[in-house]
Amino acid sequence: MPRRSQSIPSRKSRGSSAFAASAVIGVCLVAAATILSRAGGNAAAPVLAPVVAEFDTVSVPVPVDPVASGVRMRDVRLRKVSFPKHQVPADSILDVEHYAESVTVASLPAGLPMFPKNFSLNASGSNPVLDSIPSGMRAMTIRVDATAAVEGWAGSGSIVDVLLIERDRTSVVAERVKILSAERSVLPVEGQSAPSVPSTVTILVTQDQCLAINTAIPRGRIAFALRGSRDEENWSDVSFTAQQLDNTTARDGRNGEGDGINGFVSYQDDAGVRSFALSRGKWIRTEVIPQGTLIGEER
């Protein structure tokens, strides 16, 4: 049986087929690249985080609280705060060791750097108490408690009268005395809702008042009577005894043995109406007409 002859593709036809396949693959690759490039063109560009250079910082000691003039550096509460180096003045104090015994010559705010010009080693030239003592006057310190210091309201800048309390007598020792400092602070108590009660106060006195108060201290208890800011009146009586307290006539205000109201006068001038009552031989400023007083008018 004769064999069927099989045609064998020529070498030329095989080369043509391989070229065609390569061409198809190339077209596919080009199409894929085109699609990817178009898709990439519509995609949002990635956002890069900005790079910020970190500043060099300097640790600076600053006051925790406002500091008054005349305070020693060693008594100032400090904390360290980091500031950017370019924001710290060149003359800021970075080490307080050399200023421990110096005294502030001006008030310092809290939280800000301090400077050498804010301090002085000459305490006598920056002591606020020394600067407040006029020639001929004296400053002296007294121990007080909540009662004597009027719950702390008798603080720096207040005007008080000094009383001596004995077992059977209370006496006025000194009038119109100014408090220079309370618990070593010269800050006034104005604006404080609840002032702290000092254990000591320093007062400005005359030489006679200084001697009188120091003589009175061993005899009894010292207390303050707080004055109003515009009160210039003297005490009508500078002493009150236990016998007077037990005297019902004096307590009721009725006349008897020189007690009670013995006279009344009222007049008007440019400052307004002024009234005075006569009690135990002294005229006392009053705002009311004593009960039982017969008033007559000058015609």
PDB file of N, CA and C in Angstrom, residues 147-196:
ATOM      1  N   THR A 147      -6.725  86.251 114.877  1.00  0.00           N
ATOM      2  CA  THR A 147      -7.507  87.282 115.558  1.00  0.00           C
ATOM      3  C   THR A 147      -6.786  88.620 115.534  1.00  0.00           C
ATOM      4  N   ALA A 148      -5.508  88.601 115.864  1.00  0.00           N
ATOM      5  CA  ALA A 148      -4.752  89.854 115.915  1.00  0.00           C
ATOM      6  C   ALA A 148      -4.616  90.489 114.538  1.00  0.00           C
ATOM      7  N   ALA A 149      -4.485  89.683 113.487  1.00  0.00           N
ATOM      8  CA  ALA A 149      -4.284  90.192 112.130  1.00  0.00           C
ATOM      9  C   ALA A 149      -5.586  90.343 111.359  1.00  0.00           C
ATOM     10  N   VAL A 150      -6.723  90.291 112.056  1.00  0.00           N
ATOM     11  CA  VAL A 150      -8.043  90.476 111.435  1.00  0.00           C
ATOM     12  C   VAL A 150      -8.203  89.504 110.262  1.00  0.00           C
ATOM     13  N   GLU A 151      -7.970  88.218 110.534  1.00  0.00           N
ATOM     14  CA  GLU A 151      -8.093  87.138 109.546  1.00  0.00           C
ATOM     15  C   GLU A 151      -7.202  87.336 108.318  1.00  0.00           C
ATOM     16  N   GLY A 152      -6.142  88.104 108.467  1.00  0.00           N
ATOM     17  CA  GLY A 152      -5.233  88.332 107.353  1.00  0.00           C
ATOM     18  C   GLY A 152      -5.523  89.595 106.566  1.00  0.00           C
ATOM     19  N   TRP A 153      -6.648  90.264 106.855  1.00  0.00           N
ATOM     20  CA  TRP A 153      -6.971  91.500 106.132  1.00  0.00           C
ATOM     21  C   TRP A 153      -6.069  92.647 106.568  1.00  0.00           C
ATOM     22  N   ALA A 154      -5.503  92.550 107.745  1.00  0.00           N
ATOM     23  CA  ALA A 154      -4.516  93.542 108.173  1.00  0.00           C
ATOM     24  C   ALA A 154      -3.164  93.135 107.590  1.00  0.00           C
ATOM     25  N   GLY A 155      -3.000  93.343 106.311  1.00  0.00           N
ATOM     26  CA  GLY A 155      -1.783  92.951 105.605  1.00  0.00           C
ATOM     27  C   GLY A 155      -0.981  94.153 105.150  1.00  0.00           C
ATOM     28  N   SER A 156      -0.049  93.923 104.244  1.00  0.00           N
ATOM     29  CA  SER A 156       0.851  94.977 103.784  1.00  0.00           C
ATOM     30  C   SER A 156       0.064  96.153 103.211  1.00  0.00           C
ATOM     31  N   GLY A 157       0.415  97.346 103.673  1.00  0.00           N
ATOM     32  CA  GLY A 157      -0.255  98.550 103.218  1.00  0.00           C
ATOM     33  C   GLY A 157      -1.436  98.973 104.059  1.00  0.00           C
ATOM     34  N   SER A 158      -1.917  98.117 104.954  1.00  0.00           N
ATOM     35  CA  SER A 158      -3.072  98.450 105.786  1.00  0.00           C
ATOM     36  C   SER A 158      -2.678  99.408 106.904  1.00  0.00           C
ATOM     37  N   ILE A 159      -3.656 100.161 107.393  1.00  0.00           N
ATOM     38  CA  ILE A 159      -3.471 101.069 108.519  1.00  0.00           C
ATOM     39  C   ILE A 159      -4.255 100.496 109.702  1.00  0.00           C
ATOM     40  N   VAL A 160      -3.581 100.332 110.825  1.00  0.00           N
ATOM     41  CA  VAL A 160      -4.205  99.709 111.989  1.00  0.00           C
ATOM     42  C   VAL A 160      -3.916 100.528 113.242  1.00  0.00           C
ATOM     43  N   ASP A 161      -4.722 100.263 114.275  1.00  0.00           N
ATOM     44  CA  ASP A 161      -4.434 100.739 115.624  1.00  0.00           C
ATOM     45  C   ASP A 161      -3.986  99.536 116.438  1.00  0.00           C
ATOM     46  N   VAL A 162      -2.973  99.728 117.273  1.00  0.00           N
ATOM     47  CA  VAL A 162      -2.410  98.632 118.070  1.00  0.00           C
ATOM     48  C   VAL A 162      -3.034  98.673 119.459  1.00  0.00           C
ATOM     49  N   LEU A 163      -3.626  97.535 119.863  1.00  0.00           N
ATOM     50  CA  LEU A 163      -4.294  97.430 121.156  1.00  0.00           C
ATOM     51  C   LEU A 163      -3.540  96.478 122.065  1.00  0.00           C
ATOM     52  N   LEU A 164      -3.562  96.774 123.358  1.00  0.00           N
ATOM     53  CA  LEU A 164      -3.027  95.880 124.379  1.00  0.00           C
ATOM     54  C   LEU A 164      -4.203  95.308 125.156  1.00  0.00           C
ATOM     55  N   ILE A 165      -4.346  93.981 125.146  1.00  0.00           N
ATOM     56  CA  ILE A 165      -5.440  93.313 125.840  1.00  0.00           C
ATOM     57  C   ILE A 165      -4.886  92.665 127.100  1.00  0.00           C
ATOM     58  N   GLU A 166      -5.317  93.183 128.253  1.00  0.00           N
ATOM     59  CA  GLU A 166      -4.938  92.610 129.544  1.00  0.00           C
ATOM     60  C   GLU A 166      -6.163  91.930 130.162  1.00  0.00           C
ATOM     61  N   ARG A 167      -5.975  91.359 131.345  1.00  0.00           N
ATOM     62  CA  ARG A 167      -7.067  90.591 131.957  1.00  0.00           C
ATOM     63  C   ARG A 167      -8.280  91.460 132.241  1.00  0.00           C
ATOM     64  N   ASP A 168      -8.084  92.675 132.727  1.00  0.00           N
ATOM     65  CA  ASP A 168      -9.209  93.516 133.110  1.00  0.00           C
ATOM     66  C   ASP A 168      -9.222  94.855 132.394  1.00  0.00           C
ATOM     67  N   ARG A 169      -8.469  94.968 131.293  1.00  0.00           N
ATOM     68  CA  ARG A 169      -8.406  96.256 130.611  1.00  0.00           C
ATOM     69  C   ARG A 169      -7.925  96.058 129.168  1.00  0.00           C
ATOM     70  N   THR A 170      -8.474  96.854 128.256  1.00  0.00           N
ATOM     71  CA  THR A 170      -7.976  96.950 126.881  1.00  0.00           C
ATOM     72  C   THR A 170      -7.605  98.397 126.610  1.00  0.00           C
ATOM     73  N   SER A 171      -6.397  98.606 126.093  1.00  0.00           N
ATOM     74  CA  SER A 171      -5.894  99.967 125.903  1.00  0.00           C
ATOM     75  C   SER A 171      -5.390 100.154 124.480  1.00  0.00           C
ATOM     76  N   VAL A 172      -5.526 101.371 123.984  1.00  0.00           N
ATOM     77  CA  VAL A 172      -4.957 101.738 122.682  1.00  0.00           C
ATOM     78  C   VAL A 172      -3.509 102.159 122.908  1.00  0.00           C
ATOM     79  N   VAL A 173      -2.590 101.414 122.330  1.00  0.00           N
ATOM     80  CA  VAL A 173      -1.167 101.707 122.510  1.00  0.00           C
ATOM     81  C   VAL A 173      -0.647 102.637 121.424  1.00  0.00           C
ATOM     82  N   ALA A 174      -1.097 102.453 120.197  1.00  0.00           N
ATOM     83  CA  ALA A 174      -0.627 103.278 119.074  1.00  0.00           C
ATOM     84  C   ALA A 174      -1.732 103.377 118.033  1.00  0.00           C
ATOM     85  N   GLU A 175      -1.898 104.554 117.448  1.00  0.00           N
ATOM     86  CA  GLU A 175      -2.933 104.790 116.443  1.00  0.00           C
ATOM     87  C   GLU A 175      -2.310 105.056 115.076  1.00  0.00           C
ATOM     88  N   ARG A 176      -3.057 104.676 114.045  1.00  0.00           N
ATOM     89  CA  ARG A 176      -2.671 104.927 112.644  1.00  0.00           C
ATOM     90  C   ARG A 176      -1.258 104.429 112.335  1.00  0.00           C
ATOM     91  N   VAL A 177      -1.073 103.149 112.520  1.00  0.00           N
ATOM     92  CA  VAL A 177       0.211 102.491 112.249  1.00  0.00           C
ATOM     93  C   VAL A 177       0.113 101.763 110.906  1.00  0.00           C
ATOM     94  N   LYS A 178       1.103 101.941 110.052  1.00  0.00           N
ATOM     95  CA  LYS A 178       1.102 101.302 108.735  1.00  0.00           C
ATOM     96  C   LYS A 178       1.857  99.972 108.784  1.00  0.00           C
ATOM     97  N   ILE A 179       1.257  98.950 108.169  1.00  0.00           N
ATOM     98  CA  ILE A 179       1.922  97.645 108.054  1.00  0.00           C
ATOM     99  C   ILE A 179       2.770  97.649 106.786  1.00  0.00           C
ATOM    100  N   LEU A 180       4.082  97.446 106.945  1.00  0.00           N
ATOM    101  CA  LEU A 180       4.998  97.448 105.806  1.00  0.00           C
ATOM    102  C   LEU A 180       5.052  96.098 105.107  1.00  0.00           C
ATOM    103  N   SER A 181       5.021  95.025 105.879  1.00  0.00           N
ATOM    104  CA  SER A 181       5.062  93.689 105.288  1.00  0.00           C
ATOM    105  C   SER A 181       4.373  92.701 106.210  1.00  0.00           C
ATOM    106  N   ALA A 182       3.849  91.647 105.608  1.00  0.00           N
ATOM    107  CA  ALA A 182       3.201  90.569 106.358  1.00  0.00           C
ATOM    108  C   ALA A 182       3.809  89.246 105.910  1.00  0.00           C
ATOM    109  N   GLU A 183       4.366  88.514 106.852  1.00  0.00           N
ATOM    110  CA  GLU A 183       5.051  87.247 106.535  1.00  0.00           C
ATOM    111  C   GLU A 183       6.109  87.477 105.454  1.00  0.00           C
ATOM    112  N   ARG A 184       6.879  88.591 105.597  1.00  0.00           N
ATOM    113  CA  ARG A 184       7.969  88.951 104.698  1.00  0.00           C
ATOM    114  C   ARG A 184       7.507  89.250 103.273  1.00  0.00           C
ATOM    115  N   SER A 185       6.236  89.558 103.099  1.00  0.00           N
ATOM    116  CA  SER A 185       5.717  89.928 101.788  1.00  0.00           C
ATOM    117  C   SER A 185       5.213  91.365 101.830  1.00  0.00           C
ATOM    118  N   VAL A 186       5.617  92.154 100.831  1.00  0.00           N
ATOM    119  CA  VAL A 186       5.174  93.543 100.754  1.00  0.00           C
ATOM    120  C   VAL A 186       3.988  93.707  99.811  1.00  0.00           C
ATOM    121  N   LEU A 187       3.459  92.595  99.282  1.00  0.00           N
ATOM    122  CA  LEU A 187       2.317  92.668  98.380  1.00  0.00           C
ATOM    123  C   LEU A 187       1.054  92.961  99.172  1.00  0.00           C
ATOM    124  N   PRO A 188       0.228  93.903  98.729  1.00  0.00           N
ATOM    125  CA  PRO A 188      -1.014  94.221  99.442  1.00  0.00           C
ATOM    126  C   PRO A 188      -2.037  93.111  99.287  1.00  0.00           C
ATOM    127  N   VAL A 189      -3.071  93.145 100.129  1.00  0.00           N
ATOM    128  CA  VAL A 189      -4.092  92.098 100.112  1.00  0.00           C
ATOM    129  C   VAL A 189      -5.274  92.471  99.231  1.00  0.00           C
ATOM    130  N   GLU A 190      -5.258  93.651  98.582  1.00  0.00           N
ATOM    131  CA  GLU A 190      -6.370  94.031  97.739  1.00  0.00           C
ATOM    132  C   GLU A 190      -6.575  93.012  96.637  1.00  0.00           C
ATOM    133  N   GLY A 191      -7.847  92.648  96.404  1.00  0.00           N
ATOM    134  CA  GLY A 191      -8.177  91.719  95.336  1.00  0.00           C
ATOM    135  C   GLY A 191      -8.099  90.262  95.730  1.00  0.00           C
ATOM    136  N   GLN A 192      -7.608  89.952  96.908  1.00  0.00           N
ATOM    137  CA  GLN A 192      -7.528  88.564  97.342  1.00  0.00           C
ATOM    138  C   GLN A 192      -8.828  88.185  98.044  1.00  0.00           C
ATOM    139  N   SER A 193      -9.461  87.102  97.583  1.00  0.00           N
ATOM    140  CA  SER A 193     -10.726  86.687  98.181  1.00  0.00           C
ATOM    141  C   SER A 193     -10.529  86.050  99.544  1.00  0.00           C
ATOM    142  N   ALA A 194      -9.390  85.438  99.753  1.00  0.00           N
ATOM    143  CA  ALA A 194      -9.117  84.792 101.035  1.00  0.00           C
ATOM    144  C   ALA A 194      -7.637  84.961 101.363  1.00  0.00           C
ATOM    145  N   PRO A 195      -7.249  86.081 101.955  1.00  0.00           N
ATOM    146  CA  PRO A 195      -5.819  86.305 102.249  1.00  0.00           C
ATOM    147  C   PRO A 195      -5.314  85.322 103.294  1.00  0.00           C
ATOM    148  N   SER A 196      -4.053  84.964 103.172  1.00  0.00           N
ATOM    149  CA  SER A 196      -3.452  84.070 104.154  1.00  0.00           C
ATOM    150  C   SER A 196      -3.163  84.839 105.438  1.00  0.00           C
TER     151      SER A 196
END
